[in-house]
Amino acid sequence: VQAKTAAGGVQEVGITVEGGYTPQVVRVKRGTPVRLVFDRKEKSPCSDEVVISEFGVRRFLKPFEKTVIELTPATEGSFAFTCGMNMLRGTIE
């Protein structure tokens, strides 16, 4: 899914967390701030954390709430986001 540009030029993508990540692949533009909105729709212990190692992100996701993570990719490439147990996976391209 291609990120949509929101007010202020920030790229924004909503990601549903329920037995995995939907969408699993997020496409963004390099050098432009990105806002990932994780919408956790479950209580499964596997999905209670999201990790984006390349950006130093490790964030708790509250059940049935949205969590916003902002970052700016400075280089091109693929960056994984996973649950804390590395079972649920997604990619930022």
Short mmCIF file of C-alpha atoms in Angstrom, two decimals:
data_model
loop_
_atom_site.label_atom_id
_atom_site.label_comp_id
_atom_site.label_asym_id
_atom_site.label_seq_id
_atom_site.Cartn_x
_atom_site.Cartn_y
_atom_site.Cartn_z
CA VAL A 1 0.00 0.00 0.00
CA GLN A 2 1.35 3.41 -0.92
CA ALA A 3 1.35 5.91 1.96
CA LYS A 4 -1.00 8.86 1.54
CA THR A 5 0.38 12.35 2.09
CA ALA A 6 -1.43 14.05 4.96
CA ALA A 7 -1.43 17.68 6.11
CA GLY A 8 2.06 19.03 6.63
CA GLY A 9 3.53 16.69 4.02
CA VAL A 10 3.69 13.68 6.35
CA GLN A 11 3.11 10.29 4.72
CA GLU A 12 0.50 8.35 6.68
CA VAL A 13 -0.50 4.68 6.62
CA GLY A 14 -2.97 2.81 8.82
CA ILE A 15 -1.94 -0.73 9.74
CA THR A 16 -4.45 -3.13 11.28
CA VAL A 17 -2.98 -5.53 13.84
CA GLU A 18 -5.09 -8.69 14.09
CA GLY A 19 -3.37 -12.05 13.68
CA GLY A 20 -0.80 -10.21 11.54
CA TYR A 21 -0.35 -6.83 9.90
CA THR A 22 -2.65 -5.48 7.18
CA PRO A 23 -1.20 -4.24 4.92
CA GLN A 24 2.02 -6.21 5.26
CA VAL A 25 3.95 -4.02 2.80
CA VAL A 26 3.96 -0.22 3.08
CA ARG A 27 5.58 1.93 0.38
CA VAL A 28 6.88 5.38 1.33
CA LYS A 29 9.10 8.08 -0.14
CA ARG A 30 12.64 8.40 1.17
CA GLY A 31 13.45 11.59 3.11
CA THR A 32 9.83 12.40 3.94
CA PRO A 33 8.40 11.90 7.46
CA VAL A 34 6.20 8.82 7.85
CA ARG A 35 3.38 8.31 10.35
CA LEU A 36 2.43 4.65 10.89
CA VAL A 37 -0.86 4.25 12.74
CA PHE A 38 -1.04 0.75 14.24
CA ASP A 39 -4.66 -0.16 15.07
CA ARG A 40 -4.54 -3.20 17.35
CA LYS A 41 -7.87 -5.07 17.24
CA GLU A 42 -7.00 -7.96 19.57
CA LYS A 43 -5.51 -9.01 22.91
CA SER A 44 -3.16 -11.74 21.61
CA PRO A 45 0.13 -11.49 23.54
CA CYS A 46 2.10 -11.90 20.30
CA SER A 47 0.87 -8.57 18.92
CA ASP A 48 1.41 -6.49 22.06
CA GLU A 49 4.64 -4.97 20.75
CA VAL A 50 5.97 -3.68 17.44
CA VAL A 51 9.68 -3.51 16.65
CA ILE A 52 11.31 -1.58 13.80
CA SER A 53 14.98 -2.31 14.47
CA GLU A 54 16.50 -0.07 11.78
CA PHE A 55 14.83 2.95 13.40
CA GLY A 56 15.38 1.94 17.04
CA VAL A 57 11.62 1.53 17.60
CA ARG A 58 10.20 -0.87 20.20
CA ARG A 59 6.68 0.17 21.18
CA PHE A 60 3.87 -1.41 23.20
CA LEU A 61 0.53 -1.54 21.36
CA LYS A 62 -2.49 -1.27 23.64
CA PRO A 63 -5.36 -3.63 22.75
CA PHE A 64 -8.22 -1.99 20.83
CA GLU A 65 -6.35 1.32 20.52
CA LYS A 66 -4.33 3.14 17.89
CA THR A 67 -0.62 3.78 18.37
CA VAL A 68 1.24 6.31 16.21
CA ILE A 69 4.88 5.81 15.30
CA GLU A 70 6.70 8.51 13.34
CA LEU A 71 9.99 8.05 11.50
CA THR A 72 11.85 9.35 8.46
CA PRO A 73 13.61 6.87 6.18
CA ALA A 74 16.87 8.51 5.04
CA THR A 75 17.88 5.72 2.66
CA GLU A 76 16.15 3.49 0.15
CA GLY A 77 15.58 -0.15 1.01
CA SER A 78 13.31 -2.54 2.86
CA PHE A 79 12.85 -2.20 6.61
CA ALA A 80 11.10 -4.93 8.58
CA PHE A 81 8.58 -4.34 11.33
CA THR A 82 7.78 -7.30 13.56
CA CYS A 83 6.09 -8.26 16.78
CA GLY A 84 8.31 -8.66 19.84
CA MET A 85 8.56 -12.42 19.20
CA ASN A 86 9.40 -11.90 15.49
CA MET A 87 6.40 -14.00 14.40
CA LEU A 88 4.24 -11.26 12.85
CA ARG A 89 6.05 -9.45 10.04
CA GLY A 90 5.66 -6.51 7.73
CA THR A 91 7.90 -4.35 5.53
CA ILE A 92 8.40 -0.66 4.88
CA GLU A 93 9.80 -0.06 1.38
#
